[in-house]
PDB file of C-alpha atoms in Angstrom:
ATOM      1  CA  MET A  97      -0.087   0.063   0.005  1.00 67.00           C
ATOM      2  CA  THR A  98       1.679   3.265  -1.154  1.00 87.00           C
ATOM      3  CA  TYR A  99       0.341   6.780  -0.532  1.00 97.00           C
ATOM      4  CA  ASP A 100       1.752   9.733  -2.630  1.00 97.00           C
ATOM      5  CA  LEU A 101       1.519  13.162  -1.112  1.00 97.00           C
ATOM      6  CA  ALA A 102       2.192  16.463  -3.077  1.00 98.00           C
ATOM      7  CA  ILE A 103       3.390  19.400  -0.913  1.00 97.00           C
ATOM      8  CA  GLY A 104       4.819  22.848  -1.378  1.00 97.00           C
ATOM      9  CA  ASP A 105       7.791  24.489   0.411  1.00 95.00           C
ATOM     10  CA  ARG A 106       8.036  23.170   3.930  1.00 94.00           C
ATOM     11  CA  SER A 107       8.950  26.506   5.348  1.00 95.00           C
ATOM     12  CA  TYR A 108       6.009  28.291   4.092  1.00 97.00           C
ATOM     13  CA  SER A 109       3.099  25.914   3.033  1.00 97.00           C
ATOM     14  CA  SER A 110       1.021  25.612   6.090  1.00 97.00           C
ATOM     15  CA  TRP A 111      -1.565  23.348   4.543  1.00 97.00           C
ATOM     16  CA  SER A 112       1.282  21.019   3.381  1.00 98.00           C
ATOM     17  CA  LEU A 113       2.464  20.873   6.905  1.00 98.00           C
ATOM     18  CA  ARG A 114      -1.029  19.710   8.099  1.00 98.00           C
ATOM     19  CA  GLY A 115      -1.235  17.030   5.381  1.00 98.00           C
ATOM     20  CA  TRP A 116       2.253  15.662   6.114  1.00 97.00           C
ATOM     21  CA  LEU A 117       1.757  15.534   9.847  1.00 98.00           C
ATOM     22  CA  LEU A 118      -1.279  13.460   9.317  1.00 98.00           C
ATOM     23  CA  PHE A 119       1.134  10.690   8.069  1.00 97.00           C
ATOM     24  CA  ASP A 120       4.443  11.252   9.965  1.00 93.00           C
ATOM     25  CA  ALA A 121       2.909  11.972  13.349  1.00 96.00           C
ATOM     26  CA  PHE A 122       0.829   8.831  13.181  1.00 97.00           C
ATOM     27  CA  GLY A 123       3.353   6.491  11.671  1.00 94.00           C
ATOM     28  CA  ILE A 124       1.500   6.078   8.207  1.00 96.00           C
ATOM     29  CA  PRO A 125       4.275   5.564   5.474  1.00 93.00           C
ATOM     30  CA  VAL A 126       3.955   8.001   2.575  1.00 94.00           C
ATOM     31  CA  GLN A 127       6.148   9.012  -0.402  1.00 93.00           C
ATOM     32  CA  THR A 128       6.394  12.827  -0.594  1.00 93.00           C
ATOM     33  CA  HIS A 129       6.614  14.777  -3.827  1.00 95.00           C
ATOM     34  CA  SER A 130       7.429  18.510  -3.376  1.00 93.00           C
ATOM     35  CA  ALA A 131       7.539  21.697  -5.636  1.00 95.00           C
ATOM     36  CA  ARG A 132       8.220  25.284  -4.817  1.00 94.00           C
ATOM     37  CA  LEU A 133       5.243  27.653  -4.368  1.00 95.00           C
ATOM     38  CA  TYR A 134       4.872  30.372  -7.118  1.00 93.00           C
ATOM     39  CA  THR A 135       6.795  28.363  -9.659  1.00 94.00           C
ATOM     40  CA  GLU A 136       5.733  26.416 -12.814  1.00 95.00           C
ATOM     41  CA  ALA A 137       6.923  23.249 -10.996  1.00 96.00           C
ATOM     42  CA  LEU A 138       3.854  23.208  -8.635  1.00 97.00           C
ATOM     43  CA  PRO A 139       1.025  23.092 -11.292  1.00 96.00           C
ATOM     44  CA  LYS A 140       3.225  20.520 -13.077  1.00 97.00           C
ATOM     45  CA  LEU A 141       3.466  18.361  -9.995  1.00 97.00           C
ATOM     46  CA  LEU A 142      -0.324  18.585  -9.477  1.00 97.00           C
ATOM     47  CA  GLU A 143      -1.016  17.201 -13.066  1.00 97.00           C
ATOM     48  CA  GLY A 144      -0.322  13.913 -11.551  1.00 96.00           C
ATOM     49  CA  PHE A 145      -2.911  14.487  -8.800  1.00 97.00           C
ATOM     50  CA  PHE A 146      -5.718  15.616 -10.966  1.00 95.00           C
ATOM     51  CA  PRO A 147      -8.175  17.100 -10.216  1.00 95.00           C
ATOM     52  CA  ALA A 148      -6.414  18.697  -7.208  1.00 95.00           C
ATOM     53  CA  ARG A 149      -5.338  22.327  -7.580  1.00 94.00           C
ATOM     54  CA  THR A 150      -3.851  22.881  -4.235  1.00 96.00           C
ATOM     55  CA  VAL A 151      -1.409  21.281  -1.762  1.00 98.00           C
ATOM     56  CA  PRO A 152      -1.517  19.046  -0.068  1.00 98.00           C
ATOM     57  CA  ALA A 153      -2.955  16.577  -2.652  1.00 98.00           C
ATOM     58  CA  LEU A 154      -2.981  12.786  -1.920  1.00 98.00           C
ATOM     59  CA  ARG A 155      -3.002   9.854  -4.377  1.00 98.00           C
ATOM     60  CA  LEU A 156      -4.319   6.779  -2.695  1.00 98.00           C
ATOM     61  CA  PRO A 157      -2.942   3.327  -3.461  1.00 96.00           C
ATOM     62  CA  ASP A 158      -5.670   2.621  -6.098  1.00 96.00           C
ATOM     63  CA  GLY A 159      -4.580   5.774  -7.979  1.00 96.00           C
ATOM     64  CA  THR A 160      -7.610   7.913  -6.855  1.00 97.00           C
ATOM     65  CA  ALA A 161      -6.487  11.638  -6.090  1.00 97.00           C
ATOM     66  CA  MET A 162      -7.956  13.912  -3.585  1.00 97.00           C
ATOM     67  CA  ALA A 163      -7.209  17.136  -1.929  1.00 95.00           C
ATOM     68  CA  GLU A 164      -8.445  19.123   1.276  1.00 95.00           C
ATOM     69  CA  SER A 165      -6.668  18.342   4.428  1.00 97.00           C
ATOM     70  CA  LEU A 166      -9.803  17.746   6.350  1.00 97.00           C
ATOM     71  CA  ALA A 167     -10.984  15.153   3.874  1.00 97.00           C
ATOM     72  CA  ILE A 168      -7.571  13.574   3.889  1.00 98.00           C
ATOM     73  CA  ALA A 169      -7.649  13.284   7.674  1.00 98.00           C
ATOM     74  CA  GLU A 170     -11.032  11.585   7.575  1.00 98.00           C
ATOM     75  CA  GLU A 171      -9.931   9.177   4.696  1.00 98.00           C
ATOM     76  CA  LEU A 172      -6.783   8.180   6.647  1.00 98.00           C
ATOM     77  CA  ALA A 173      -8.766   7.705   9.895  1.00 98.00           C
ATOM     78  CA  SER A 174     -11.198   5.299   8.067  1.00 98.00           C
ATOM     79  CA  ARG A 175      -8.317   3.419   6.487  1.00 98.00           C
ATOM     80  CA  HIS A 176      -6.037   3.310   9.513  1.00 98.00           C
ATOM     81  CA  PRO A 177      -8.172   3.314  12.744  1.00 97.00           C
ATOM     82  CA  GLU A 178      -5.282   1.935  14.680  1.00 97.00           C
ATOM     83  CA  ALA A 179      -3.235   5.098  14.075  1.00 98.00           C
ATOM     84  CA  GLY A 180      -5.481   7.186  16.346  1.00 98.00           C
ATOM     85  CA  LEU A 181      -5.889  10.194  14.123  1.00 98.00           C
ATOM     86  CA  TRP A 182      -9.167  10.965  16.106  1.00 98.00           C
ATOM     87  CA  PRO A 183      -9.555  10.273  19.682  1.00 98.00           C
ATOM     88  CA  ALA A 184     -11.246   7.044  20.631  1.00 97.00           C
ATOM     89  CA  ASP A 185     -13.501   8.724  23.271  1.00 97.00           C
ATOM     90  CA  PRO A 186     -16.743   9.962  21.517  1.00 97.00           C
ATOM     91  CA  GLY A 187     -16.906  13.269  23.287  1.00 97.00           C
ATOM     92  CA  LEU A 188     -13.253  14.131  22.705  1.00 98.00           C
ATOM     93  CA  ARG A 189     -13.645  12.883  19.059  1.00 98.00           C
ATOM     94  CA  ALA A 190     -16.458  15.392  18.607  1.00 98.00           C
ATOM     95  CA  ILE A 191     -14.456  18.187  20.068  1.00 98.00           C
ATOM     96  CA  ALA A 192     -11.467  17.344  17.910  1.00 98.00           C
ATOM     97  CA  ARG A 193     -13.545  17.287  14.785  1.00 98.00           C
ATOM     98  CA  ALA A 194     -15.087  20.651  15.586  1.00 98.00           C
ATOM     99  CA  LEU A 195     -11.756  22.238  16.325  1.00 98.00           C
ATOM    100  CA  ALA A 196     -10.283  20.951  13.143  1.00 98.00           C
ATOM    101  CA  ALA A 197     -13.320  22.190  11.116  1.00 97.00           C
ATOM    102  CA  GLU A 198     -13.016  25.710  12.548  1.00 97.00           C
ATOM    103  CA  MET A 199      -9.362  25.822  12.022  1.00 96.00           C
ATOM    104  CA  HIS A 200      -9.925  24.779   8.344  1.00 93.00           C
ATOM    105  CA  ALA A 201     -12.453  27.501   7.652  1.00 92.00           C
ATOM    106  CA  GLY A 202     -11.437  30.379  10.022  1.00 95.00           C
ATOM    107  CA  PHE A 203      -8.723  32.794  11.401  1.00 97.00           C
ATOM    108  CA  GLY A 204      -8.389  34.721   8.157  1.00 97.00           C
ATOM    109  CA  ALA A 205      -6.893  37.829   9.690  1.00 98.00           C
ATOM    110  CA  LEU A 206      -4.209  35.852  11.427  1.00 98.00           C
ATOM    111  CA  ARG A 207      -3.333  33.795   8.288  1.00 97.00           C
ATOM    112  CA  SER A 208      -3.190  36.986   6.186  1.00 97.00           C
ATOM    113  CA  HIS A 209      -1.041  39.225   8.592  1.00 98.00           C
ATOM    114  CA  CYS A 210       1.221  36.343   9.594  1.00 98.00           C
ATOM    115  CA  PRO A 211       1.831  33.932   6.636  1.00 97.00           C
ATOM    116  CA  MET A 212       3.693  30.909   7.999  1.00 98.00           C
ATOM    117  CA  ASN A 213       7.435  31.224   7.848  1.00 97.00           C
ATOM    118  CA  LEU A 214       9.495  28.565   9.599  1.00 95.00           C
ATOM    119  CA  ARG A 215      12.843  30.115   8.681  1.00 94.00           C
ATOM    120  CA  VAL A 216      12.499  33.271  10.976  1.00 96.00           C
ATOM    121  CA  SER A 217      11.084  34.580  14.111  1.00 97.00           C
ATOM    122  CA  TYR A 218      10.285  38.313  14.619  1.00 98.00           C
ATOM    123  CA  GLU A 219      10.299  40.531  17.748  1.00 98.00           C
ATOM    124  CA  ASP A 220       6.973  42.204  16.812  1.00 96.00           C
ATOM    125  CA  CYS A 221       4.709  42.157  13.836  1.00 97.00           C
ATOM    126  CA  ALA A 222       2.226  44.968  14.959  1.00 97.00           C
ATOM    127  CA  PRO A 223      -0.857  42.626  15.125  1.00 98.00           C
ATOM    128  CA  THR A 224      -4.202  44.252  14.192  1.00 98.00           C
ATOM    129  CA  GLU A 225      -7.240  44.212  16.210  1.00 98.00           C
ATOM    130  CA  ALA A 226      -8.644  41.387  13.971  1.00 98.00           C
ATOM    131  CA  VAL A 227      -5.494  39.455  14.605  1.00 98.00           C
ATOM    132  CA  LEU A 228      -5.797  39.839  18.299  1.00 98.00           C
ATOM    133  CA  ALA A 229      -9.393  38.723  18.037  1.00 98.00           C
ATOM    134  CA  ASP A 230      -8.375  35.643  16.244  1.00 98.00           C
ATOM    135  CA  LEU A 231      -5.800  34.978  19.058  1.00 98.00           C
ATOM    136  CA  ALA A 232      -8.410  35.368  21.705  1.00 98.00           C
ATOM    137  CA  ARG A 233     -10.676  32.859  19.867  1.00 98.00           C
ATOM    138  CA  LEU A 234      -7.793  30.381  19.739  1.00 98.00           C
ATOM    139  CA  GLU A 235      -7.171  30.656  23.444  1.00 98.00           C
ATOM    140  CA  VAL A 236     -10.849  30.042  24.156  1.00 98.00           C
ATOM    141  CA  LEU A 237     -10.894  26.919  21.911  1.00 98.00           C
ATOM    142  CA  TRP A 238      -7.696  25.553  23.273  1.00 98.00           C
ATOM    143  CA  ALA A 239      -8.522  26.012  26.908  1.00 97.00           C
ATOM    144  CA  TRP A 240     -11.997  24.546  26.326  1.00 97.00           C
ATOM    145  CA  ALA A 241     -10.565  21.447  24.730  1.00 98.00           C
ATOM    146  CA  ARG A 242      -7.695  20.912  27.071  1.00 96.00           C
ATOM    147  CA  GLU A 243      -9.959  21.344  30.215  1.00 95.00           C
ATOM    148  CA  ARG A 244     -12.291  18.672  28.941  1.00 94.00           C
ATOM    149  CA  SER A 245      -9.325  16.292  28.025  1.00 95.00           C
ATOM    150  CA  GLY A 246      -7.059  17.084  30.947  1.00 93.00           C
ATOM    151  CA  GLY A 247      -3.998  16.618  28.729  1.00 87.00           C
ATOM    152  CA  ASP A 248      -1.097  18.602  27.129  1.00 89.00           C
ATOM    153  CA  TRP A 249      -2.702  18.219  23.705  1.00 98.00           C
ATOM    154  CA  LEU A 250      -6.029  19.363  22.799  1.00 98.00           C
ATOM    155  CA  CYS A 251      -8.075  16.070  23.123  1.00 98.00           C
ATOM    156  CA  GLY A 252      -5.814  13.774  25.068  1.00 96.00           C
ATOM    157  CA  ALA A 253      -3.097  12.201  22.954  1.00 97.00           C
ATOM    158  CA  TYR A 254      -1.766  14.122  20.026  1.00 98.00           C
ATOM    159  CA  SER A 255      -4.596  13.976  17.392  1.00 98.00           C
ATOM    160  CA  ALA A 256      -5.473  15.264  13.835  1.00 98.00           C
ATOM    161  CA  ALA A 257      -6.815  18.413  15.656  1.00 98.00           C
ATOM    162  CA  ASP A 258      -3.437  19.150  16.955  1.00 98.00           C
ATOM    163  CA  ALA A 259      -1.935  18.693  13.448  1.00 98.00           C
ATOM    164  CA  PHE A 260      -4.388  21.263  12.120  1.00 98.00           C
ATOM    165  CA  PHE A 261      -3.253  23.892  14.663  1.00 98.00           C
ATOM    166  CA  ALA A 262       0.586  23.115  14.262  1.00 98.00           C
ATOM    167  CA  PRO A 263       0.903  25.953  11.634  1.00 98.00           C
ATOM    168  CA  VAL A 264      -0.939  28.390  13.982  1.00 98.00           C
ATOM    169  CA  ALA A 265       1.499  27.494  16.743  1.00 98.00           C
ATOM    170  CA  ALA A 266       4.278  28.184  14.331  1.00 98.00           C
ATOM    171  CA  ARG A 267       2.822  31.545  13.520  1.00 98.00           C
ATOM    172  CA  ILE A 268       2.399  32.534  17.176  1.00 98.00           C
ATOM    173  CA  ALA A 269       6.136  31.630  17.683  1.00 98.00           C
ATOM    174  CA  GLY A 270       7.303  33.053  14.392  1.00 98.00           C
ATOM    175  CA  TYR A 271       5.700  36.449  14.874  1.00 98.00           C
ATOM    176  CA  ASN A 272       6.019  36.527  18.743  1.00 98.00           C
ATOM    177  CA  LEU A 273       2.171  36.948  19.044  1.00 98.00           C
ATOM    178  CA  PRO A 274       0.736  37.770  22.549  1.00 98.00           C
ATOM    179  CA  VAL A 275      -1.037  34.637  24.188  1.00 98.00           C
ATOM    180  CA  GLY A 276      -1.301  33.603  27.769  1.00 98.00           C
ATOM    181  CA  PRO A 277       0.884  31.011  29.619  1.00 97.00           C
ATOM    182  CA  GLU A 278      -1.380  28.026  28.886  1.00 97.00           C
ATOM    183  CA  ALA A 279      -1.521  28.761  25.128  1.00 98.00           C
ATOM    184  CA  ALA A 280       2.268  29.504  25.121  1.00 98.00           C
ATOM    185  CA  ALA A 281       2.740  26.033  26.666  1.00 97.00           C
ATOM    186  CA  TYR A 282       0.666  24.421  23.923  1.00 98.00           C
ATOM    187  CA  VAL A 283       2.668  26.361  21.318  1.00 98.00           C
ATOM    188  CA  ALA A 284       5.940  25.169  22.829  1.00 97.00           C
ATOM    189  CA  ALA A 285       4.725  21.461  22.786  1.00 97.00           C
ATOM    190  CA  HIS A 286       4.094  21.894  18.999  1.00 97.00           C
ATOM    191  CA  LEU A 287       7.654  23.341  18.486  1.00 95.00           C
ATOM    192  CA  ALA A 288       9.185  20.422  20.314  1.00 92.00           C
ATOM    193  CA  HIS A 289       7.117  17.742  18.642  1.00 93.00           C
ATOM    194  CA  PRO A 290       9.457  15.412  16.670  1.00 86.00           C
ATOM    195  CA  SER A 291       7.510  15.420  13.407  1.00 90.00           C
ATOM    196  CA  PHE A 292       7.293  19.206  13.445  1.00 92.00           C
ATOM    197  CA  ARG A 293      11.045  19.402  14.187  1.00 87.00           C
ATOM    198  CA  ARG A 294      11.695  17.111  11.248  1.00 81.00           C
ATOM    199  CA  TRP A 295       9.568  19.204   8.972  1.00 88.00           C
ATOM    200  CA  ARG A 296      11.046  22.546   9.941  1.00 88.00           C
ATOM    201  CA  ALA A 297      14.745  21.198   9.635  1.00 78.00           C
ATOM    202  CA  MET A 298      14.025  19.810   6.063  1.00 79.00           C
ATOM    203  CA  GLY A 299      12.502  23.210   5.136  1.00 85.00           C
ATOM    204  CA  LEU A 300      15.659  24.897   6.293  1.00 79.00           C
ATOM    205  CA  ALA A 301      17.640  22.852   3.805  1.00 71.00           C
ATOM    206  CA  GLU A 302      15.389  23.327   0.729  1.00 77.00           C
ATOM    207  CA  GLY A 303      16.931  26.277  -0.864  1.00 76.00           C
ATOM    208  CA  ALA A 304      16.723  30.120  -0.883  1.00 84.00           C
ATOM    209  CA  PRO A 305      14.081  31.906   0.982  1.00 91.00           C
ATOM    210  CA  GLN A 306      10.896  32.951  -0.816  1.00 93.00           C
ATOM    211  CA  ASP A 307      10.807  36.812  -1.156  1.00 92.00           C
ATOM    212  CA  PHE A 308       7.032  36.786  -0.920  1.00 93.00           C
ATOM    213  CA  TYR A 309       7.282  35.887   2.813  1.00 95.00           C
ATOM    214  CA  ARG A 310       9.946  38.379   3.711  1.00 94.00           C
ATOM    215  CA  ARG A 311       8.903  40.982   6.153  1.00 96.00           C
ATOM    216  CA  ASP A 312      10.856  44.043   7.515  1.00 96.00           C
ATOM    217  CA  TYR A 313      10.139  43.396  11.272  1.00 97.00           C
ATOM    218  CA  PRO A 314      13.078  43.125  13.681  1.00 97.00           C
ATOM    219  CA  THR A 315      14.070  39.409  14.118  1.00 97.00           C
ATOM    220  CA  ARG A 316      14.844  37.264  17.221  1.00 97.00           C
ATOM    221  CA  PRO A 317      16.162  33.731  17.493  1.00 95.00           C
ATOM    222  CA  TRP A 318      13.825  30.867  16.725  1.00 94.00           C
ATOM    223  CA  PRO A 319      12.025  30.136  20.056  1.00 95.00           C
ATOM    224  CA  GLY A 320      11.831  26.344  19.780  1.00 91.00           C
ATOM    225  CA  PRO A 321      14.512  23.668  20.009  1.00 84.00           C
ATOM    226  CA  GLN A 322      17.392  24.035  17.560  1.00 73.00           C
ATOM    227  CA  PRO A 323      18.267  21.402  14.881  1.00 64.00           C
ATOM    228  CA  LEU A 324      21.851  19.955  15.103  1.00 64.00           C
ATOM    229  CA  ALA A 325      24.613  21.910  13.531  1.00 67.00           C
ATOM    230  CA  ALA A 326      24.949  19.670  10.639  1.00 72.00           C
ATOM    231  CA  THR A 327      25.482  21.083   7.155  1.00 77.00           C
ATOM    232  CA  VAL A 328      24.998  19.904   3.624  1.00 80.00           C
ATOM    233  CA  SER A 329      28.412  19.045   2.272  1.00 83.00           C
ATOM    234  CA  GLU A 330      30.386  17.145  -0.475  1.00 85.00           C
ATOM    235  CA  GLY A 331      31.836  13.741  -0.465  1.00 86.00           C
ATOM    236  CA  PRO A 332      33.618  11.332   0.127  1.00 89.00           C
ATOM    237  CA  SER A 333      31.567   9.973   3.011  1.00 87.00           C
ATOM    238  CA  GLU A 334      32.122   7.509   5.723  1.00 83.00           C
ATOM    239  CA  ASN A 335      29.623   5.158   4.236  1.00 84.00           C
ATOM    240  CA  ALA A 336      29.285   4.029   0.551  1.00 87.00           C
ATOM    241  CA  THR A 337      25.636   3.195   0.690  1.00 87.00           C
ATOM    242  CA  CYS A 338      22.559   5.022   2.024  1.00 85.00           C
ATOM    243  CA  PRO A 339      21.660   3.832   5.568  1.00 77.00           C
ATOM    244  CA  TYR A 340      17.961   4.076   4.572  1.00 76.00           C
ATOM    245  CA  SER A 341      17.832   2.420   1.242  1.00 79.00           C
ATOM    246  CA  GLY A 342      21.203   0.645   0.705  1.00 82.00           C
ATOM    247  CA  LYS A 343      21.622   2.448  -2.633  1.00 88.00           C
ATOM    248  CA  PRO A 344      24.872   4.270  -3.560  1.00 92.00           C
ATOM    249  CA  VAL A 345      25.340   7.682  -2.066  1.00 92.00           C
ATOM    250  CA  THR A 346      24.675  10.988  -4.055  1.00 92.00           C
ATOM    251  CA  ASP A 347      24.136  13.483  -1.266  1.00 89.00           C
ATOM    252  CA  PHE A 348      26.194  14.393   1.763  1.00 89.00           C
ATOM    253  CA  LEU A 349      26.071  15.863   5.254  1.00 85.00           C
ATOM    254  CA  SER A 350      28.859  16.768   7.745  1.00 83.00           C
ATOM    255  CA  LEU A 351      28.901  17.221  11.441  1.00 75.00           C
ATOM    256  CA  ASP A 352      31.922  17.501  13.793  1.00 72.00           C
ATOM    257  CA  GLY A 353      34.323  16.480  11.038  1.00 78.00           C
ATOM    258  CA  LEU A 354      32.275  13.421  10.112  1.00 80.00           C
ATOM    259  CA  ARG A 355      30.614  13.056   6.593  1.00 86.00           C
ATOM    260  CA  PHE A 356      27.817  10.836   5.736  1.00 85.00           C
ATOM    261  CA  GLY A 357      26.210   9.956   2.431  1.00 88.00           C
ATOM    262  CA  PHE A 358      22.601   9.420   1.409  1.00 89.00           C
ATOM    263  CA  CYS A 359      21.026   8.272  -1.832  1.00 89.00           C
ATOM    264  CA  ASN A 360      18.865  11.337  -2.419  1.00 86.00           C
ATOM    265  CA  PRO A 361      18.085  14.802  -0.885  1.00 83.00           C
ATOM    266  CA  PHE A 362      15.078  13.492   1.056  1.00 79.00           C
ATOM    267  CA  CYS A 363      17.125  10.955   3.009  1.00 80.00           C
ATOM    268  CA  ARG A 364      19.784  13.658   3.588  1.00 82.00           C
ATOM    269  CA  ASP A 365      17.330  16.117   4.960  1.00 76.00           C
ATOM    270  CA  LYS A 366      15.540  13.463   6.996  1.00 74.00           C
ATOM    271  CA  THR A 367      18.881  12.975   8.755  1.00 76.00           C
ATOM    272  CA  LEU A 368      19.558  16.724   9.127  1.00 74.00           C
ATOM    273  CA  ALA A 369      16.141  16.911  10.639  1.00 69.00           C
ATOM    274  CA  ASP A 370      16.398  14.043  13.149  1.00 68.00           C
ATOM    275  CA  PRO A 371      18.357  14.634  16.303  1.00 62.00           C
ATOM    276  CA  GLU A 372      18.626  10.871  17.063  1.00 63.00           C
ATOM    277  CA  ALA A 373      20.025   9.985  13.612  1.00 65.00           C
ATOM    278  CA  TRP A 374      23.545  11.200  14.026  1.00 64.00           C
ATOM    279  CA  PRO A 375      24.560   9.351  17.166  1.00 63.00           C
ATOM    280  CA  LYS A 376      23.248   6.143  15.498  1.00 64.00           C
ATOM    281  CA  PHE A 377      25.289   6.653  12.379  1.00 64.00           C
ATOM    282  CA  VAL A 378      28.405   7.480  14.404  1.00 60.00           C
ATOM    283  CA  ALA A 379      27.955   4.159  16.388  1.00 58.00           C
ATOM    284  CA  ILE A 380      27.391   2.161  13.144  1.00 54.00           C
ATOM    285  CA  TYR A 381      30.450   3.525  11.360  1.00 51.00           C
ATOM    286  CA  HIS A 382      32.775   4.139  14.353  1.00 45.00           C
ATOM    287  CA  SER A 383      32.140   1.264  16.671  1.00 36.00           C
TER     288      SER A 383
END
């Protein structure tokens, strides 16, 4: 069973992040295909996912293509009930679905004023009254859900509802938006989530920044955990074959004087994003 997922830039495409989290955070294997936003490559990519016109777009194992993150979440939950995309408790499941639906359709002021940009964090972005109103609504929803569930995530364990709010958490962090302590703790949980960290680190390695997302606000350090100080480099490498696929290496990373090779940029960037990967590789090749 193979799923194919079309996405845009990891640093900027908030809906792509949601779609990818529905796989990675729940242990569902997927083959990812990416193209940069605002280029001819994106509509070209989506030709293979007809009739989708936006990312994320999903091609199911039987070849059927579909779009819309909420629909993708429901389809995956039907096909993989063991993955836990929605809470098992009926009441919490209803809350999670309501939250995801409101996120899918709302918060236009916040989205417009603060487009997702995982490459930078700003000191201040002069939020408008409409943006502040969106933030107040978010705090109400998050507090309501977490009070009912009693957990760190919205509805108990991490669910599709949390995946839908991950880009909003990134906006609050990236634009230093004012929220209370409980909401700030929820944002911090997103920034530390392993799947979110992998996505952000892969985005940092994707290429030059997109000018469309550049803002002139004063910057500050990214407030979440930092990726390892590994860099894309050239060979030769410690290993002749990719540790993921066993194929000959074509792409390289270096850290602390060690160089490792991978069979393609995806495997390379996956390792760049994974804090646990480097110690494992060092142990394998220097034991």
